[in-house]
Short mmCIF file of C-alpha atoms and ligand atoms in Angstrom, two decimals:
data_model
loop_
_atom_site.label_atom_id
_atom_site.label_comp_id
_atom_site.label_asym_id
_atom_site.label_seq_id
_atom_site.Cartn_x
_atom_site.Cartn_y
_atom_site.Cartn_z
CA UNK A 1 4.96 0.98 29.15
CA UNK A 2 5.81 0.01 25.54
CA UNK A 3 2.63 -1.19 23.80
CA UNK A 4 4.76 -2.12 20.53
CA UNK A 5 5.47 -1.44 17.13
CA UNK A 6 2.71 -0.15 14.54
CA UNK A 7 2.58 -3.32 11.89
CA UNK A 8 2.98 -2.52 8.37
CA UNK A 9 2.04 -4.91 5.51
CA UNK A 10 2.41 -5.23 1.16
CA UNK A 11 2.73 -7.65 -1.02
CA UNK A 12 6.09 -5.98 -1.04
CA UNK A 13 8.05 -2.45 -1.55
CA UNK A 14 4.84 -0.70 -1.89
CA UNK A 15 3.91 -0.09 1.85
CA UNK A 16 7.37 1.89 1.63
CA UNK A 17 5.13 4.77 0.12
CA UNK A 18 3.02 4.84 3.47
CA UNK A 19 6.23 3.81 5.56
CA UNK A 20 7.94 7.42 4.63
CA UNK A 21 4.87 9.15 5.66
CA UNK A 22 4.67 7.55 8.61
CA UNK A 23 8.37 8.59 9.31
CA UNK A 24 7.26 12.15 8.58
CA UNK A 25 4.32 12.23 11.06
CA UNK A 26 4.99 9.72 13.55
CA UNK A 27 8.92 9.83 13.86
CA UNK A 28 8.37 8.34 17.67
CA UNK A 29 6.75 5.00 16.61
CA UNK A 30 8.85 1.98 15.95
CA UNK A 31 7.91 -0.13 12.51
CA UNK A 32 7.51 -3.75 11.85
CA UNK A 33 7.17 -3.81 8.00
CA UNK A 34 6.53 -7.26 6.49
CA UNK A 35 6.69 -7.39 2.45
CA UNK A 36 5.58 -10.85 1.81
CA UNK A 37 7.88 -10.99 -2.03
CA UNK A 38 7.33 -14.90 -2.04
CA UNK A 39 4.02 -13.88 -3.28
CA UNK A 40 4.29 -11.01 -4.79
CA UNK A 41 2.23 -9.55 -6.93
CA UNK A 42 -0.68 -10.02 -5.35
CA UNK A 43 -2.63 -8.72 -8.14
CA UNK A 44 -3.35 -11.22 -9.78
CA UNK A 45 -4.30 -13.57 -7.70
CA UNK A 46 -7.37 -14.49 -6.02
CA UNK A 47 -9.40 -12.46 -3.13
CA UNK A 48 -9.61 -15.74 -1.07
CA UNK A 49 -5.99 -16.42 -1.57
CA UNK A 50 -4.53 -12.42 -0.35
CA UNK A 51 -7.49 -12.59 1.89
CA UNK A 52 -5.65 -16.03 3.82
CA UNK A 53 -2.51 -13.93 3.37
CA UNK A 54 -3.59 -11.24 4.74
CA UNK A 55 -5.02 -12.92 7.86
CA UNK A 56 -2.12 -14.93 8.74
CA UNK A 57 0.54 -11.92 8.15
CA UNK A 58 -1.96 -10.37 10.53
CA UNK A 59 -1.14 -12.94 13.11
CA UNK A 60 2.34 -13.20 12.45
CA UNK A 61 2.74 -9.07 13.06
CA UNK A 62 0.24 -9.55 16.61
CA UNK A 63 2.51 -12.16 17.52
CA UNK A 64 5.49 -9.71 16.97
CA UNK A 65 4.06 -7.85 19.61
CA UNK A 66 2.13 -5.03 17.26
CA UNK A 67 0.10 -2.75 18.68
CA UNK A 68 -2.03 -1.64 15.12
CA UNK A 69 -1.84 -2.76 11.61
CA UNK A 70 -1.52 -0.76 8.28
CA UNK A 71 -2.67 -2.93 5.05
CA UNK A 72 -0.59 -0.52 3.10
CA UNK A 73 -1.77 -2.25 0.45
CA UNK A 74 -4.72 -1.58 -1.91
CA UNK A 75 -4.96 -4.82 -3.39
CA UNK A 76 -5.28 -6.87 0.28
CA UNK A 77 -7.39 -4.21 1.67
CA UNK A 78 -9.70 -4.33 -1.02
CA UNK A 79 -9.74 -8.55 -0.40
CA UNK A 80 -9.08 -8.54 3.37
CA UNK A 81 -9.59 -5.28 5.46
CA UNK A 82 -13.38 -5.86 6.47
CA UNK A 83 -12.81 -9.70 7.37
CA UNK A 84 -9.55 -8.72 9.06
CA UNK A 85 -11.64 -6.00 11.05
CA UNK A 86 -14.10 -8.45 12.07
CA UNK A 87 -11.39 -12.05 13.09
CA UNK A 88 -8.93 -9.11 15.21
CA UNK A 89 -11.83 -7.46 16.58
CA UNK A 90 -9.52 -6.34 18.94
CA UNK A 91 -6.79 -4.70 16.75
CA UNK A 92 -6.92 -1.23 15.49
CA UNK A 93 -6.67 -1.44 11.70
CA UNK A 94 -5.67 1.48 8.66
CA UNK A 95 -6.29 0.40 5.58
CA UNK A 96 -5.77 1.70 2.08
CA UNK A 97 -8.95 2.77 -0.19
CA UNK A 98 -8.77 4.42 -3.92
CA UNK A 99 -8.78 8.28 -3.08
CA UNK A 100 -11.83 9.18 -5.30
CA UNK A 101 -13.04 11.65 -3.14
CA UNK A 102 -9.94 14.07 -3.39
CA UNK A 103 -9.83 12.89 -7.24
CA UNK A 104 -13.52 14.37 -7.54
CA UNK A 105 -13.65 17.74 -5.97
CA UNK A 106 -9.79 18.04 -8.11
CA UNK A 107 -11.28 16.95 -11.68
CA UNK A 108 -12.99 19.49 -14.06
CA UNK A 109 -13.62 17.29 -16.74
CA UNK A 110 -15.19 14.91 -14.54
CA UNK A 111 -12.46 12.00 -15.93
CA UNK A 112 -10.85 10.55 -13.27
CA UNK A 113 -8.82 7.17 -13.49
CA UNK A 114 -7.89 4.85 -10.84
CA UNK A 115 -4.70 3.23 -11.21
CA UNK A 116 -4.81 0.11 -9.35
CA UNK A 117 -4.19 -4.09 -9.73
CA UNK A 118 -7.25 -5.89 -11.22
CA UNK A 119 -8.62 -7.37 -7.52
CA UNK A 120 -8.82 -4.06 -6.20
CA UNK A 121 -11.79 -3.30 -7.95
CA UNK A 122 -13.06 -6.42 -7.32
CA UNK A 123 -15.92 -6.29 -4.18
CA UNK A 124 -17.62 -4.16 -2.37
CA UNK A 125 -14.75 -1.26 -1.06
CA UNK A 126 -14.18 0.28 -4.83
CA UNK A 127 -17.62 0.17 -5.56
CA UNK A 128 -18.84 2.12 -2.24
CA UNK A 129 -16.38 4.66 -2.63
CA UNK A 130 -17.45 5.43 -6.25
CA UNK A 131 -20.90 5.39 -4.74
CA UNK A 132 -20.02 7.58 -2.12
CA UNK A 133 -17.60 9.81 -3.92
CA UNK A 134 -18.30 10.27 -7.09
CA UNK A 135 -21.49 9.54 -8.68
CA UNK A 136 -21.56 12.42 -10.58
CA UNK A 137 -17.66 11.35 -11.97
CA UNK A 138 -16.65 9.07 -14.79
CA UNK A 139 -14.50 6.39 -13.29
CA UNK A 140 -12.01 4.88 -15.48
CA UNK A 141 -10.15 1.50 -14.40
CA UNK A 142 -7.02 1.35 -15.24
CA UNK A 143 -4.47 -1.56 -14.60
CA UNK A 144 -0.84 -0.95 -15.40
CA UNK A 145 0.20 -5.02 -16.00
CA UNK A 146 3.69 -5.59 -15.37
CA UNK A 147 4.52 -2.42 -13.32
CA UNK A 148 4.61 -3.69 -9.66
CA UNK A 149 7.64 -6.50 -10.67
CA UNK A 150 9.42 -4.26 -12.31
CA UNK A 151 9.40 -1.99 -9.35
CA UNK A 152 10.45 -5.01 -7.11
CA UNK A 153 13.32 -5.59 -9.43
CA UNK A 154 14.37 -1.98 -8.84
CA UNK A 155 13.40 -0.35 -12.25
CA UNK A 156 12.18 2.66 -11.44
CA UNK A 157 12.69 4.95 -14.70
CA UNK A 158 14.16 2.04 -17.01
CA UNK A 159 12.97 2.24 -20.46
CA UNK A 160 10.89 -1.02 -19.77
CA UNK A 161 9.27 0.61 -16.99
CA UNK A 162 8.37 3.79 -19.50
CA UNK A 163 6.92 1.80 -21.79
CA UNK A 164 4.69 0.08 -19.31
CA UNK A 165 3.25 3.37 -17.99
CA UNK A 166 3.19 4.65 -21.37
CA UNK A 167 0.63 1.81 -23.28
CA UNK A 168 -1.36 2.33 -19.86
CA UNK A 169 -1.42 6.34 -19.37
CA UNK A 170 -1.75 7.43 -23.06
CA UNK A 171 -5.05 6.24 -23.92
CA UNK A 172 -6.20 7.93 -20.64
CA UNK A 173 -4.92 11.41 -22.00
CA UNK A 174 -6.69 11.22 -24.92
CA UNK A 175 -9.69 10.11 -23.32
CA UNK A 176 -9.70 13.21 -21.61
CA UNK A 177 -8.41 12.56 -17.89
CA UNK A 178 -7.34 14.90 -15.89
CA UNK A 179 -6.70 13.06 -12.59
CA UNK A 180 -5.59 10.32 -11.66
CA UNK A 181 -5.67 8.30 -8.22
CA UNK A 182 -2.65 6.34 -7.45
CA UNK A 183 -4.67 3.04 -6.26
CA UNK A 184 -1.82 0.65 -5.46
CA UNK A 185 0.86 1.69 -2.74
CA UNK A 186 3.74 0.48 -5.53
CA UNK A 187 2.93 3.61 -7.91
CA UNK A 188 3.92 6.61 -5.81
CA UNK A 189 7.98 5.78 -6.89
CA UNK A 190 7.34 6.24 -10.50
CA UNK A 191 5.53 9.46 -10.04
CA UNK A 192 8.36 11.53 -12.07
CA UNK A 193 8.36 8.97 -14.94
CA UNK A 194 3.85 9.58 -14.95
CA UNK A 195 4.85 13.38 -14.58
CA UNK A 196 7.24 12.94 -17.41
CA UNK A 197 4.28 11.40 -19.88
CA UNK A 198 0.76 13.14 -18.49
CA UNK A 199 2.77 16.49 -18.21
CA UNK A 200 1.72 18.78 -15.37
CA UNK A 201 -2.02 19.59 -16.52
CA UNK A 202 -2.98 15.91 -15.29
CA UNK A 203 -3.58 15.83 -11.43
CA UNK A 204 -2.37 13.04 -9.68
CA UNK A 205 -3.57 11.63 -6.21
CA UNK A 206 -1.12 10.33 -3.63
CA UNK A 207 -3.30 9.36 -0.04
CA UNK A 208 -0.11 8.24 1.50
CA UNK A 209 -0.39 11.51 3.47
CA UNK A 210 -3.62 10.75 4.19
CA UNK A 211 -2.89 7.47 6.13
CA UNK A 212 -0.80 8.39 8.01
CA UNK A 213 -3.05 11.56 9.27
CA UNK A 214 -5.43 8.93 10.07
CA UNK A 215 -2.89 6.38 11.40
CA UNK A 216 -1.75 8.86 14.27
CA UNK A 217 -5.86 9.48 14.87
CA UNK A 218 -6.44 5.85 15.13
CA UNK A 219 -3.25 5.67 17.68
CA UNK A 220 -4.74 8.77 19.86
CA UNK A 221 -8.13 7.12 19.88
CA UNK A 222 -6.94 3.59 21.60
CA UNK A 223 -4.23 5.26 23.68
CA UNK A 224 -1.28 4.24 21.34
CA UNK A 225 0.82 6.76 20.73
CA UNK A 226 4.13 6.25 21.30
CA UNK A 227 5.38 9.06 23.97
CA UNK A 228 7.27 11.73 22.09
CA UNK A 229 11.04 11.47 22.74
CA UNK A 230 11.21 7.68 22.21
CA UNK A 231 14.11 6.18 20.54
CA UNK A 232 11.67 4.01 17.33
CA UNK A 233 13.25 1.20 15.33
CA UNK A 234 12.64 -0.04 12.09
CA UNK A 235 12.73 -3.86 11.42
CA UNK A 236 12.63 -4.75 7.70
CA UNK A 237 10.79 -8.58 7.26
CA UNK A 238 10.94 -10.12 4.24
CA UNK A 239 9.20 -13.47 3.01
CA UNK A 240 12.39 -13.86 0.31
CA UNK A 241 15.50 -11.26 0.89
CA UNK A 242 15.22 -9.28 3.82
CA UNK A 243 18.24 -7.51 2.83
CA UNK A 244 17.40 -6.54 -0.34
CA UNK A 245 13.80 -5.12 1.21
CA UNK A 246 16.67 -2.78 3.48
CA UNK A 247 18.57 -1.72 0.98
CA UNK A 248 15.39 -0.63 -0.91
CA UNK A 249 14.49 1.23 1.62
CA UNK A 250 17.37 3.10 2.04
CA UNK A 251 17.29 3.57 -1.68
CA UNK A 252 13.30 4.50 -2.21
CA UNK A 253 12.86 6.09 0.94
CA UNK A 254 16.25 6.51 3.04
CA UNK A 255 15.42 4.46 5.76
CA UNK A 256 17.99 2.15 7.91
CA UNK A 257 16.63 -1.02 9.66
CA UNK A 258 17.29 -4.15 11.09
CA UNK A 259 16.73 -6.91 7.96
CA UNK A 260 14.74 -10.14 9.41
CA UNK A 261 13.74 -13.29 7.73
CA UNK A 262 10.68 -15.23 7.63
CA UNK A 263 9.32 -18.10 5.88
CA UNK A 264 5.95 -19.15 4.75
CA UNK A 265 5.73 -23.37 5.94
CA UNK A 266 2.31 -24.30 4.54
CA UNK A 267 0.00 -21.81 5.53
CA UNK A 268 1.67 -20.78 8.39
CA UNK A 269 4.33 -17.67 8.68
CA UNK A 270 7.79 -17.79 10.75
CA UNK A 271 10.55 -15.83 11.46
CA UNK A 272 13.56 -17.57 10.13
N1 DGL B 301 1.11 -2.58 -3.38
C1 DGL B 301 -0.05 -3.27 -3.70
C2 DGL B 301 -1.29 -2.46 -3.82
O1 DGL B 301 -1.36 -1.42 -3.23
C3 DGL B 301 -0.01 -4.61 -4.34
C4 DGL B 301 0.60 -4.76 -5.67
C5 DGL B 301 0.66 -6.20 -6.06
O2 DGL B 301 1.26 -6.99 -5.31
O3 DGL B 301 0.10 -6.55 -7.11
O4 DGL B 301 -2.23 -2.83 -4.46
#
């Protein structure tokens, strides 16, 4: 019986980090991957705001027949995933959280910084995981302001972009970091351009693999694996250009799939 597609979710290209993992692992399951880019960054805004976002994406994916959901997305996890968990009681959820606790047993100088969006360190899942994780650490917050649009507009090593990371990362390396925990699903495409100004002392954390280890766990658990040997297709929905969410996935990640529109009409969210 086909129990659907896994439902994937950002504010926009981001999710394409965990997307290509998912690939990787879970080459059998078919994706619906919604980047809502009317509304992106998320950011920015406020918790309540990604938080009715995040629900209502949520129903628009369920009602696409998905079978699980993957807020590949720090910044509406960190708003939405435990009110999510609790309204779709019924749905099995992955979401993303900052990976201090790889970041701490990497770290010898006990400097770690976590690259993510001002909201997601806002609430209570960034401050349980330094609890958990790393008391014994020095957490260092760092936003990089600016660098999720100009990886929507497709500036991936631009001098702009450089610059961006640069202001952001510098101070860090004279603080005396030496890891750093990639805390919004948009930074794992500029990796080489960090590489290319922390140099290759400086750890850095990517849990996309992570996610989707514990994506296919979450599938085994409620009997949702798609059988091995099944043809999967990749749908590409976009909230503003569907086809220019494909063609950045062919570009970022070299993926192929079908490009769908949807509109947001108040608070509610449509296919086109
Ligand atoms: N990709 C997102 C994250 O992981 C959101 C970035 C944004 O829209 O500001 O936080």
């Amino acid at each position: 019986m086909d129990k659907g597609a896994i439902g994937v979710f950002d504010s926009g290209l981001g999710g394409l980090s965990i997307l290509r993992e998912i690939r990787k692992q879970l080459p059998h399951e078919s994706i619906l991957y919604f980047a809502d880019q009317a509304h992106v960054p998320y950011g920015p805004r406020p918790s309540e705001q990604i938080r009715l976002f995040s629900e209502e994406i949520t129903r628009f994916l369920l009602a696409q027949n998905a079978k699980a959901i993957i807020v590949a997305c720090n910044t509406a996890s960190a708003a939405a995933l435990k009110y999510l968990r609790k309204t779709f009681p019924n749905t099995p959820f992955i979401g993303m959280e900052p990976a201090v606790k790889p970041a701490a047993k990497a770290s010898h100088s006990g400097k770690i910084a976590v690259l993510a969006t001002p909201a997601t360190y806002q609430g209570a899942l960034f401050a349980s995981v330094v609890e958990r994780f790393a008391k014994d650490a020095e957490i260092i917050q760092q936003t990089i302001p600016g660098l999720v649009s100009l990886i929507e507009m497709g500036n991936l090593n631009g001098k702009e972009t450089y610059d961006v990371l640069s202001r952001a990362l510098t101070p860090l390396l004279e603080d005396d970091v030496d890891t750093l925990v990639l805390g919004c699903t948009h930074y794992p495409v500029v990796v080489p351009l960090i590489e290319q100004i922390v140099g290759p002392e400086v750890k850095i954390i990517d849990p996309s693999p992570a996610i989707a280890r514990q994506t296919a766990r979450t599938l085994d658990r409620y009997g949702l694996a798609a059988p091995a040997g099944k043809d999967a297709t990749l749908t590409f929905i976009s909230s503003a250009d569907p086809d220019q969410l494909a063609s950045m996935a062919k570009q970022l990640i070299n993926e192929t799939g079908i490009p769908q529109q949807a509109g947001w009409h108040g608070h509610r969210l449509e296919l086109e």
